[in-house]
Amino acid sequence: MTEPERLRADAVRNRTAILRATEELLTRHHPQQISMEQVAAAAGVGKGTVFHRFGSRYGLMRALMQERAQDLEIAINTGPPPLGQGAPPRVRLLAFLTAVVELVARNKGLLAALGPAAPVTAAPEQEPREAHPVYRSWHGHISQLVHQQRPDLDADMLAHVLLATLHSEPILNALERGDGNRLDRTLRDLVTGLMPE
Amino acid sequence: MTEPERLRADAVRNRTAILRATEELLTRHHPQQISMEQVAAAAGVGKGTVFHRFGSRYGLMRALMQERAQDLEIAINTGPPPLGQGAPPRVRLLAFLTAVVELVARNKGLLAALGPAAPVTAAPEQEPREAHPVYRSWHGHISQLVHQQRPDLDADMLAHVLLATLHSEPILNALERGDGNRLDRTLRDLVTGLMPE
DNA sequence: AATGCTACTGGACCGCTGGTCCAGTTGTCG
DNA sequence: CGACAACTGGACCAGCGGTCCAGTAGCATT
């Protein structure tokens, strides 16, 4: 994927300090209330450092998200069933959805921060706007699994619909209240309706 | 509902001018790129007038959304089947989803503007944050219909999941490209899976 | 038609934000 | 150990949402 890109020792130290500080702030505030200056202060660095490393608010959030999603990514690609290869598509999809819901529940505001925070700046008239890598990966995984078992469905759109769940304010609020299992059950019901045993 | 609240003639004129200008700007720019100053300028009024009437960016978007959703609201409550009362829940739900998709497709960025634009200001630590009235209404309608036919399901959460669709950037992009019928079909497939004839 | 009351108007203004800039510092490598 | 580039941080900038209030103009009452 992306090469490790050799960084200087202090740069590495500050990078993780910034990520940890952001993480910590996100557990206590809604993402839109967190300013980059706050992040810098909480990490004990200057604002310039934050932007030099991450480029923008969006870049920071994306990096954090990628870090959080790494374990799941590995489990899917090289881990054992039911998440990894080996189980039937339906089972893998259900396992994946459960894992994603759990991941998002543990990282409340992060997804919310990523959605709207997409490259809104600069270019005055801009095309569709690429989704961030984690979304792309998840979408690809879901649509592939759906397609394997139900090639007659619009797997691409269905994957978007399932993932849309995680960008919804009311649902994120529900997750914050600990209703993760309700969401998980509902998604299972939906998938089971389309992909019976 | 809300009383008409007698307004002065010039106030009415400016109110509609602002709404039309916003509408027009939304067709050409992403909601986050539109500033309140632009809206004011496009409507030919001062910024103070916009805020005096709508209170905040969120208030403006909400008002516009309510205006757009009014017809659908009436069709549901007092119109003929399949949208109005009379048809079986499953049919009413499918008709409603089709209508909503069509409504959102015609008003691209509006939903996107409402989600993130919710009361983020002021209060430093804020509870769940109420959804806007249109969302509330749609959610209530869907969950009621689901409950009528499948009382065993978590109708509340399912309604949130179905509506989450409309807050998703990738899906809004798809709608912008004219893929409304794909989304409609996918939602029909999902609902039909849970609510067979 | 004139008058007074008050809702409405609009632009100067405020605090704060994301992002830029660059002079100074500090790791790294030959 | 020297030199060079990568990194640092805080002053700085343009633009934002929102406030304020002196001035204006619609409406009721006569």
Tab-separated table of C-alpha atoms (C1' of nucleotides) in Angstrom:
chain	number	residue	atom	x	y	z
A	1	MET	CA	0.000	0.000	0.000
A	2	THR	CA	1.564	3.251	1.210
A	3	GLU	CA	5.278	2.998	1.884
A	4	PRO	CA	6.325	3.597	5.491
A	5	GLU	CA	7.963	6.868	4.380
A	6	ARG	CA	10.962	7.243	6.666
A	7	LEU	CA	10.285	9.974	9.221
A	8	ARG	CA	12.626	11.721	11.570
A	9	ALA	CA	12.501	10.607	15.199
A	10	ASP	CA	10.881	13.785	16.499
A	11	ALA	CA	8.410	13.725	13.646
A	12	VAL	CA	7.288	10.240	14.606
A	13	ARG	CA	6.962	11.252	18.229
A	14	ASN	CA	4.843	14.273	17.377
A	15	ARG	CA	2.742	12.340	14.903
A	16	THR	CA	1.617	9.839	17.501
A	17	ALA	CA	1.212	12.569	20.097
A	18	ILE	CA	-1.181	14.372	17.770
A	19	LEU	CA	-3.137	11.213	16.975
A	20	ARG	CA	-3.470	10.312	20.652
A	21	ALA	CA	-4.568	13.826	21.540
A	22	THR	CA	-7.183	13.823	18.794
A	23	GLU	CA	-8.438	10.467	19.950
A	24	GLU	CA	-8.750	11.707	23.493
A	25	LEU	CA	-10.575	14.878	22.455
A	26	LEU	CA	-12.994	12.882	20.327
A	27	THR	CA	-14.134	10.855	23.318
A	28	ARG	CA	-15.263	14.025	25.058
A	29	HIS	CA	-16.436	16.367	22.308
A	30	HIS	CA	-18.407	16.230	19.113
A	31	PRO	CA	-16.030	16.281	16.164
A	32	GLN	CA	-17.185	19.634	14.859
A	33	GLN	CA	-16.417	21.287	18.167
A	34	ILE	CA	-12.777	20.298	18.058
A	35	SER	CA	-10.522	22.895	16.501
A	36	MET	CA	-7.129	22.150	15.077
A	37	GLU	CA	-5.641	24.588	17.552
A	38	GLN	CA	-7.089	22.572	20.408
A	39	VAL	CA	-5.597	19.427	18.939
A	40	ALA	CA	-2.193	21.064	18.642
A	41	ALA	CA	-2.337	22.402	22.177
A	42	ALA	CA	-3.476	19.063	23.592
A	43	ALA	CA	-0.631	17.318	21.798
A	44	GLY	CA	1.844	19.895	23.040
A	45	VAL	CA	2.936	21.030	19.566
A	46	GLY	CA	2.367	24.062	17.363
A	47	LYS	CA	-0.432	24.296	14.870
A	48	GLY	CA	2.030	24.352	11.991
A	49	THR	CA	3.263	20.917	12.969
A	50	VAL	CA	-0.208	19.436	12.776
A	51	PHE	CA	-0.773	20.804	9.296
A	52	HIS	CA	2.704	19.927	8.112
A	53	ARG	CA	2.068	16.300	9.010
A	54	PHE	CA	-1.589	15.823	8.089
A	55	GLY	CA	-2.247	18.554	5.568
A	56	SER	CA	-5.742	19.383	6.765
A	57	ARG	CA	-8.403	18.572	9.249
A	58	TYR	CA	-9.683	15.914	6.900
A	59	GLY	CA	-6.223	14.365	6.575
A	60	LEU	CA	-5.929	14.090	10.333
A	61	MET	CA	-9.274	12.370	10.703
A	62	ARG	CA	-8.524	10.059	7.823
A	63	ALA	CA	-5.204	9.010	9.318
A	64	LEU	CA	-6.859	8.267	12.630
A	65	MET	CA	-9.573	6.268	10.941
A	66	GLN	CA	-7.076	4.271	8.955
A	67	GLU	CA	-5.202	3.410	12.107
A	68	ARG	CA	-8.384	2.234	13.773
A	69	ALA	CA	-9.451	0.147	10.817
A	70	GLN	CA	-6.147	-1.586	10.316
A	71	ASP	CA	-6.822	-4.590	12.540
A	72	LEU	CA	-10.124	-5.305	10.848
A	73	GLU	CA	-8.499	-4.978	7.454
A	74	ILE	CA	-5.931	-7.605	8.375
A	75	ALA	CA	-8.529	-9.926	9.846
A	76	ILE	CA	-10.479	-9.819	6.589
A	77	ASN	CA	-7.580	-10.357	4.258
A	78	THR	CA	-5.424	-12.872	6.069
A	79	GLY	CA	-7.333	-13.914	9.195
A	80	PRO	CA	-9.392	-17.039	9.904
A	81	PRO	CA	-13.103	-17.478	9.111
A	82	PRO	CA	-15.746	-16.260	9.584
A	83	LEU	CA	-14.161	-12.826	8.962
A	84	GLY	CA	-11.394	-14.179	6.743
A	85	GLN	CA	-11.719	-16.355	3.691
A	86	GLY	CA	-13.209	-19.807	4.084
A	87	ALA	CA	-16.751	-19.233	5.295
A	88	PRO	CA	-19.703	-18.802	2.918
A	89	PRO	CA	-20.354	-15.207	1.784
A	90	ARG	CA	-23.467	-14.782	3.882
A	91	VAL	CA	-21.650	-15.752	7.067
A	92	ARG	CA	-18.662	-13.587	6.229
A	93	LEU	CA	-20.899	-10.619	5.556
A	94	LEU	CA	-22.738	-10.998	8.849
A	95	ALA	CA	-19.468	-11.326	10.735
A	96	PHE	CA	-18.092	-8.278	8.946
A	97	LEU	CA	-21.109	-6.132	9.727
A	98	THR	CA	-20.923	-7.087	13.377
A	99	ALA	CA	-17.252	-6.164	13.453
A	100	VAL	CA	-17.829	-2.845	11.746
A	101	VAL	CA	-20.663	-1.883	14.052
A	102	GLU	CA	-18.495	-2.683	17.009
A	103	LEU	CA	-15.598	-0.706	15.586
A	104	VAL	CA	-17.745	2.321	14.923
A	105	ALA	CA	-19.414	2.118	18.297
A	106	ARG	CA	-16.015	2.280	19.956
A	107	ASN	CA	-15.051	5.287	17.823
A	108	LYS	CA	-18.222	7.269	17.914
A	109	GLY	CA	-17.653	10.568	16.237
A	110	LEU	CA	-14.953	9.490	13.864
A	111	LEU	CA	-17.140	8.482	10.974
A	112	ALA	CA	-19.273	11.540	11.457
A	113	ALA	CA	-16.153	13.660	11.292
A	114	LEU	CA	-15.053	12.059	8.062
A	115	GLY	CA	-18.240	12.387	6.103
A	116	PRO	CA	-18.732	16.138	6.064
A	117	ALA	CA	-15.021	16.855	6.507
A	118	ALA	CA	-14.265	15.679	2.988
A	119	PRO	CA	-12.333	18.039	0.694
A	120	VAL	CA	-14.779	20.906	0.697
A	121	THR	CA	-12.074	23.517	0.374
A	122	ALA	CA	-10.233	24.831	-2.645
A	123	ALA	CA	-11.662	23.777	-6.009
A	124	PRO	CA	-14.754	25.860	-6.692
A	125	GLU	CA	-16.577	23.289	-8.775
A	126	GLN	CA	-15.671	19.791	-7.860
A	127	GLU	CA	-16.681	16.384	-9.044
A	128	PRO	CA	-18.255	13.601	-6.941
A	129	ARG	CA	-15.488	13.701	-4.367
A	130	GLU	CA	-13.655	10.477	-3.601
A	131	ALA	CA	-14.596	8.595	-0.473
A	132	HIS	CA	-11.815	7.953	2.017
A	133	PRO	CA	-9.818	4.721	1.708
A	134	VAL	CA	-11.474	2.949	4.609
A	135	TYR	CA	-14.903	3.508	3.127
A	136	ARG	CA	-13.692	2.285	-0.233
A	137	SER	CA	-12.285	-0.854	1.291
A	138	TRP	CA	-15.399	-1.640	3.283
A	139	HIS	CA	-17.663	-0.942	0.349
A	140	GLY	CA	-15.624	-3.211	-1.892
A	141	HIS	CA	-15.684	-6.026	0.620
A	142	ILE	CA	-19.430	-5.888	1.170
A	143	SER	CA	-20.370	-5.620	-2.464
A	144	GLN	CA	-18.099	-8.500	-3.369
A	145	LEU	CA	-19.661	-10.768	-0.765
A	146	VAL	CA	-23.163	-9.826	-1.797
A	147	HIS	CA	-22.361	-10.403	-5.424
A	148	GLN	CA	-21.007	-13.873	-4.748
A	149	GLN	CA	-24.272	-15.096	-3.326
A	150	ARG	CA	-26.803	-12.880	-5.101
A	151	PRO	CA	-25.395	-11.779	-8.463
A	152	ASP	CA	-28.878	-10.647	-9.440
A	153	LEU	CA	-28.848	-7.818	-6.874
A	154	ASP	CA	-27.318	-4.349	-7.245
A	155	ALA	CA	-24.476	-5.200	-4.899
A	156	ASP	CA	-22.801	-1.845	-5.342
A	157	MET	CA	-25.816	0.183	-4.248
A	158	LEU	CA	-26.715	-2.258	-1.521
A	159	ALA	CA	-23.254	-1.895	-0.011
A	160	HIS	CA	-23.653	1.877	-0.008
A	161	VAL	CA	-27.005	1.561	1.720
A	162	LEU	CA	-25.618	-0.713	4.413
A	163	LEU	CA	-22.678	1.593	5.038
A	164	ALA	CA	-24.859	4.693	5.005
A	165	THR	CA	-25.965	3.548	8.421
A	166	LEU	CA	-22.656	4.643	9.853
A	167	HIS	CA	-22.938	8.223	8.627
A	168	SER	CA	-26.319	8.846	10.206
A	169	GLU	CA	-26.466	11.160	13.203
A	170	PRO	CA	-29.438	9.462	14.860
A	171	ILE	CA	-27.780	6.077	14.567
A	172	LEU	CA	-24.474	7.329	15.881
A	173	ASN	CA	-26.371	8.742	18.828
A	174	ALA	CA	-27.966	5.365	19.370
A	175	LEU	CA	-24.551	3.724	19.310
A	176	GLU	CA	-23.341	6.227	21.860
A	177	ARG	CA	-26.133	5.098	24.120
A	178	GLY	CA	-24.959	1.529	23.824
A	179	ASP	CA	-27.535	0.338	21.314
A	180	GLY	CA	-24.920	-1.364	19.173
A	181	ASN	CA	-26.571	-4.731	19.473
A	182	ARG	CA	-29.898	-3.317	18.286
A	183	LEU	CA	-28.218	-1.992	15.169
A	184	ASP	CA	-26.389	-5.241	14.677
A	185	ARG	CA	-29.603	-7.240	14.925
A	186	THR	CA	-31.398	-4.972	12.502
A	187	LEU	CA	-28.620	-5.234	9.935
A	188	ARG	CA	-28.629	-9.022	10.358
A	189	ASP	CA	-32.371	-9.090	9.761
A	190	LEU	CA	-31.973	-7.046	6.607
A	191	VAL	CA	-29.169	-9.184	5.225
A	192	THR	CA	-30.852	-12.416	6.171
A	193	GLY	CA	-33.951	-11.298	4.331
A	194	LEU	CA	-31.940	-10.988	1.139
A	195	MET	CA	-29.489	-13.831	1.626
A	196	PRO	CA	-31.320	-16.778	3.154
A	197	GLU	CA	-29.347	-19.838	4.129
B	1	MET	CA	-49.189	22.863	13.412
B	2	THR	CA	-47.341	26.177	13.444
B	3	GLU	CA	-49.525	29.263	13.199
B	4	PRO	CA	-48.987	31.378	10.099
B	5	GLU	CA	-47.552	34.152	12.300
B	6	ARG	CA	-48.624	37.356	10.619
B	7	LEU	CA	-45.611	38.928	8.877
B	8	ARG	CA	-45.199	42.331	7.418
B	9	ALA	CA	-45.445	42.575	3.643
B	10	ASP	CA	-41.758	43.298	3.084
B	11	ALA	CA	-40.822	40.548	5.509
B	12	VAL	CA	-42.810	38.025	3.501
B	13	ARG	CA	-41.245	39.250	0.291
B	14	ASN	CA	-37.733	38.957	1.702
B	15	ARG	CA	-38.422	35.587	3.264
B	16	THR	CA	-39.365	34.022	-0.023
B	17	ALA	CA	-36.544	35.840	-1.814
B	18	ILE	CA	-34.067	34.288	0.615
B	19	LEU	CA	-35.548	30.805	0.249
B	20	ARG	CA	-35.509	31.011	-3.534
B	21	ALA	CA	-31.941	32.273	-3.566
B	22	THR	CA	-30.812	29.467	-1.291
B	23	GLU	CA	-32.582	26.968	-3.462
B	24	GLU	CA	-30.859	28.312	-6.509
B	25	LEU	CA	-27.424	28.304	-4.898
B	26	LEU	CA	-27.924	24.733	-3.741
B	27	THR	CA	-28.433	23.529	-7.280
B	28	ARG	CA	-24.986	24.782	-8.228
B	29	HIS	CA	-22.826	24.393	-5.113
B	30	HIS	CA	-22.276	21.900	-2.353
B	31	PRO	CA	-24.076	23.047	0.774
B	32	GLN	CA	-20.911	23.604	2.778
B	33	GLN	CA	-19.565	25.988	0.180
B	34	ILE	CA	-22.510	28.321	0.499
B	35	SER	CA	-22.013	31.109	3.002
B	36	MET	CA	-24.809	33.032	4.591
B	37	GLU	CA	-23.364	36.183	3.092
B	38	GLN	CA	-23.679	34.691	-0.370
B	39	VAL	CA	-27.276	33.799	0.350
B	40	ALA	CA	-28.010	37.320	1.506
B	41	ALA	CA	-26.312	38.850	-1.518
B	42	ALA	CA	-28.090	36.513	-3.934
B	43	ALA	CA	-31.424	37.374	-2.344
B	44	GLY	CA	-30.652	41.079	-2.523
B	45	VAL	CA	-30.905	41.645	1.241
B	46	GLY	CA	-28.527	42.253	4.121
B	47	LYS	CA	-27.050	39.491	6.216
B	48	GLY	CA	-28.897	40.719	9.281
B	49	THR	CA	-32.219	40.109	7.555
B	50	VAL	CA	-31.375	36.484	6.891
B	51	PHE	CA	-30.496	35.858	10.514
B	52	HIS	CA	-33.413	37.866	11.836
B	53	ARG	CA	-35.797	35.637	9.899
B	54	PHE	CA	-34.170	32.206	10.193
B	55	GLY	CA	-32.000	32.495	13.272
B	56	SER	CA	-29.105	30.473	11.919
B	57	ARG	CA	-27.790	28.555	8.976
B	58	TYR	CA	-29.513	25.483	10.338
B	59	GLY	CA	-32.815	27.332	10.655
B	60	LEU	CA	-32.652	28.396	7.030
B	61	MET	CA	-31.987	24.890	5.785
B	62	ARG	CA	-34.702	23.479	7.989
B	63	ALA	CA	-37.246	25.959	6.698
B	64	LEU	CA	-36.381	25.105	3.129
B	65	MET	CA	-36.628	21.404	3.836
B	66	GLN	CA	-39.983	21.789	5.501
B	67	GLU	CA	-41.305	23.661	2.516
B	68	ARG	CA	-40.120	20.921	0.204
B	69	ALA	CA	-41.577	18.132	2.300
B	70	GLN	CA	-44.980	19.703	2.744
B	71	ASP	CA	-46.646	18.116	-0.258
B	72	LEU	CA	-45.504	14.643	0.700
B	73	GLU	CA	-46.697	15.190	4.249
B	74	ILE	CA	-50.167	16.057	3.002
B	75	ALA	CA	-50.261	13.106	0.624
B	76	ILE	CA	-49.494	10.744	3.482
B	77	ASN	CA	-51.962	12.130	5.962
B	78	THR	CA	-54.970	12.960	3.839
B	79	GLY	CA	-54.257	11.724	0.312
B	80	PRO	CA	-55.424	8.576	-1.485
B	81	PRO	CA	-53.666	5.176	-1.370
B	82	PRO	CA	-51.073	3.884	-1.833
B	83	LEU	CA	-49.379	6.838	-0.090
B	84	GLY	CA	-52.373	7.685	2.039
B	85	GLN	CA	-54.374	5.421	4.291
B	86	GLY	CA	-56.158	2.472	2.786
B	87	ALA	CA	-53.444	0.293	1.297
B	88	PRO	CA	-51.670	-2.458	3.275
B	89	PRO	CA	-48.600	-1.315	5.240
B	90	ARG	CA	-46.123	-3.013	2.925
B	91	VAL	CA	-47.509	-1.207	-0.113
B	92	ARG	CA	-47.695	2.118	1.690
B	93	LEU	CA	-44.100	1.755	2.821
B	94	LEU	CA	-42.845	0.989	-0.666
B	95	ALA	CA	-44.779	3.925	-2.100
B	96	PHE	CA	-43.431	6.193	0.622
B	97	LEU	CA	-39.831	5.162	0.038
B	98	THR	CA	-40.179	5.788	-3.665
B	99	ALA	CA	-41.619	9.217	-2.992
B	100	VAL	CA	-38.884	10.106	-0.544
B	101	VAL	CA	-36.116	9.001	-2.874
B	102	GLU	CA	-37.614	11.084	-5.611
B	103	LEU	CA	-37.958	14.082	-3.318
B	104	VAL	CA	-34.367	13.842	-2.135
B	105	ALA	CA	-33.069	13.311	-5.645
B	106	ARG	CA	-34.698	16.549	-6.693
B	107	ASN	CA	-33.169	18.358	-3.722
B	108	LYS	CA	-29.703	16.914	-3.681
B	109	GLY	CA	-27.656	18.682	-1.084
B	110	LEU	CA	-30.464	19.648	1.216
B	111	LEU	CA	-30.421	16.578	3.407
B	112	ALA	CA	-26.663	16.667	3.530
B	113	ALA	CA	-26.835	20.264	4.650
B	114	LEU	CA	-29.220	19.431	7.441
B	115	GLY	CA	-27.370	16.542	8.996
B	116	PRO	CA	-24.102	18.193	9.939
B	117	ALA	CA	-25.667	21.639	10.251
B	118	ALA	CA	-27.542	20.633	13.383
B	119	PRO	CA	-27.118	22.827	16.474
B	120	VAL	CA	-23.389	22.421	16.893
B	121	THR	CA	-22.932	25.885	18.309
B	122	ALA	CA	-23.392	27.197	21.813
B	123	ALA	CA	-23.770	24.544	24.508
B	124	PRO	CA	-20.349	23.028	25.212
B	125	GLU	CA	-21.612	19.593	26.256
B	126	GLN	CA	-24.809	18.691	24.536
B	127	GLU	CA	-27.105	15.744	24.635
B	128	PRO	CA	-28.219	13.606	21.674
B	129	ARG	CA	-29.396	16.582	19.662
B	130	GLU	CA	-32.922	16.513	18.286
B	131	ALA	CA	-33.453	15.596	14.677
B	132	HIS	CA	-35.242	18.133	12.509
B	133	PRO	CA	-39.029	17.882	12.190
B	134	VAL	CA	-39.034	16.389	8.721
B	135	TYR	CA	-36.762	13.563	9.789
B	136	ARG	CA	-38.924	12.948	12.821
B	137	SER	CA	-42.024	12.772	10.710
B	138	TRP	CA	-40.532	10.401	8.163
B	139	HIS	CA	-39.064	8.193	10.844
B	140	GLY	CA	-42.380	7.962	12.660
B	141	HIS	CA	-44.218	7.072	9.483
B	142	ILE	CA	-41.827	4.314	8.483
B	143	SER	CA	-41.553	2.729	11.895
B	144	GLN	CA	-45.314	2.723	12.290
B	145	LEU	CA	-45.836	0.956	8.962
B	146	VAL	CA	-43.144	-1.604	9.721
B	147	HIS	CA	-44.588	-2.258	13.137
B	148	GLN	CA	-48.052	-2.888	11.728
B	149	GLN	CA	-46.883	-5.748	9.594
B	150	ARG	CA	-43.876	-7.050	11.539
B	151	PRO	CA	-44.313	-6.232	15.234
B	152	ASP	CA	-41.469	-8.625	15.988
B	153	LEU	CA	-38.896	-6.374	14.312
B	154	ASP	CA	-37.103	-3.382	15.814
B	155	ALA	CA	-39.126	-0.947	13.743
B	156	ASP	CA	-37.517	2.089	15.309
B	157	MET	CA	-33.976	1.102	14.405
B	158	LEU	CA	-34.993	-0.212	11.011
B	159	ALA	CA	-36.547	3.143	10.157
B	160	HIS	CA	-33.311	4.882	11.121
B	161	VAL	CA	-31.345	2.517	8.919
B	162	LEU	CA	-33.579	3.115	5.929
B	163	LEU	CA	-33.406	6.875	6.374
B	164	ALA	CA	-29.656	6.827	6.938
B	165	THR	CA	-29.453	6.243	3.228
B	166	LEU	CA	-30.349	9.851	2.622
B	167	HIS	CA	-27.506	11.249	4.723
B	168	SER	CA	-24.784	9.353	2.912
B	169	GLU	CA	-22.429	11.298	0.677
B	170	PRO	CA	-21.802	8.451	-1.780
B	171	ILE	CA	-25.498	7.847	-2.184
B	172	LEU	CA	-26.272	11.522	-2.638
B	173	ASN	CA	-23.615	11.572	-5.329
B	174	ALA	CA	-25.275	8.607	-6.990
B	175	LEU	CA	-28.609	10.417	-6.895
B	176	GLU	CA	-26.987	13.440	-8.464
B	177	ARG	CA	-25.908	11.208	-11.320
B	178	GLY	CA	-29.492	10.112	-11.842
B	179	ASP	CA	-29.273	6.744	-10.129
B	180	GLY	CA	-32.462	7.323	-8.200
B	181	ASN	CA	-34.121	4.260	-9.620
B	182	ARG	CA	-31.193	2.064	-8.576
B	183	LEU	CA	-31.568	3.269	-5.009
B	184	ASP	CA	-35.303	2.810	-5.158
B	185	ARG	CA	-34.944	-0.763	-6.385
B	186	THR	CA	-32.423	-1.593	-3.710
B	187	LEU	CA	-34.637	-0.247	-0.957
B	188	ARG	CA	-37.579	-2.187	-2.393
B	189	ASP	CA	-35.487	-5.360	-2.357
B	190	LEU	CA	-34.556	-4.786	1.257
B	191	VAL	CA	-38.105	-4.092	2.391
B	192	THR	CA	-39.546	-6.935	0.362
B	193	GLY	CA	-37.073	-9.281	1.998
B	194	LEU	CA	-38.468	-8.392	5.400
B	195	MET	CA	-42.106	-7.861	4.498
B	196	PRO	CA	-43.118	-10.509	1.991
B	197	GLU	CA	-46.603	-10.346	0.511
C	1	DA	C1'	-53.723	62.190	5.182
C	2	DA	C1'	-51.134	62.428	8.932
C	3	DT	C1'	-49.087	60.212	13.003
C	4	DG	C1'	-46.938	57.048	16.092
C	5	DC	C1'	-45.537	52.635	17.096
C	6	DT	C1'	-42.747	48.889	16.157
C	7	DA	C1'	-41.238	45.200	13.277
C	8	DC	C1'	-38.094	44.957	9.995
C	9	DT	C1'	-33.642	46.050	7.608
C	10	DG	C1'	-28.687	45.950	6.403
C	11	DG	C1'	-23.988	46.575	6.958
C	12	DA	C1'	-20.304	47.376	10.306
C	13	DC	C1'	-18.500	44.611	13.582
C	14	DC	C1'	-16.749	40.477	16.596
C	15	DG	C1'	-14.488	36.216	17.910
C	16	DC	C1'	-12.861	32.271	16.037
C	17	DT	C1'	-11.614	28.996	12.541
C	18	DG	C1'	-8.819	26.282	9.070
C	19	DG	C1'	-4.938	26.965	6.714
C	20	DT	C1'	-0.292	29.461	5.283
C	21	DC	C1'	4.309	31.092	5.974
C	22	DC	C1'	8.939	31.228	7.178
C	23	DA	C1'	12.828	32.094	10.423
C	24	DG	C1'	14.846	29.239	13.538
C	25	DT	C1'	15.911	24.514	15.353
C	26	DT	C1'	17.272	19.762	15.364
C	27	DG	C1'	17.858	15.080	13.703
C	28	DT	C1'	20.596	12.451	10.287
C	29	DC	C1'	24.117	10.950	7.347
C	30	DG	C1'	28.546	11.194	4.918
D	1	DC	C1'	31.846	17.020	13.107
D	2	DG	C1'	29.845	19.718	9.669
D	3	DA	C1'	26.194	20.731	6.535
D	4	DC	C1'	21.885	20.204	4.776
D	5	DA	C1'	17.223	19.114	4.707
D	6	DA	C1'	13.363	18.042	7.404
D	7	DC	C1'	10.909	19.518	10.976
D	8	DT	C1'	8.884	22.976	14.226
D	9	DG	C1'	5.748	26.556	16.106
D	10	DG	C1'	3.576	30.748	16.480
D	11	DA	C1'	2.461	35.036	14.062
D	12	DC	C1'	-0.443	35.847	10.509
D	13	DC	C1'	-4.439	35.878	7.032
D	14	DA	C1'	-8.951	35.675	4.795
D	15	DG	C1'	-13.380	34.283	5.535
D	16	DC	C1'	-16.965	32.417	8.334
D	17	DG	C1'	-21.398	32.376	11.346
D	18	DG	C1'	-23.559	35.242	14.170
D	19	DT	C1'	-24.588	39.918	16.796
D	20	DC	C1'	-25.867	44.657	17.130
D	21	DC	C1'	-28.260	48.739	16.578
D	22	DA	C1'	-29.276	53.132	14.201
D	23	DG	C1'	-32.201	53.952	10.553
D	24	DT	C1'	-36.347	52.778	7.682
D	25	DA	C1'	-40.824	51.708	6.314
D	26	DG	C1'	-45.249	49.025	6.876
D	27	DC	C1'	-49.510	49.072	9.397
D	28	DA	C1'	-53.274	50.598	12.588
D	29	DT	C1'	-55.665	54.254	14.311
D	30	DT	C1'	-57.467	58.666	13.916
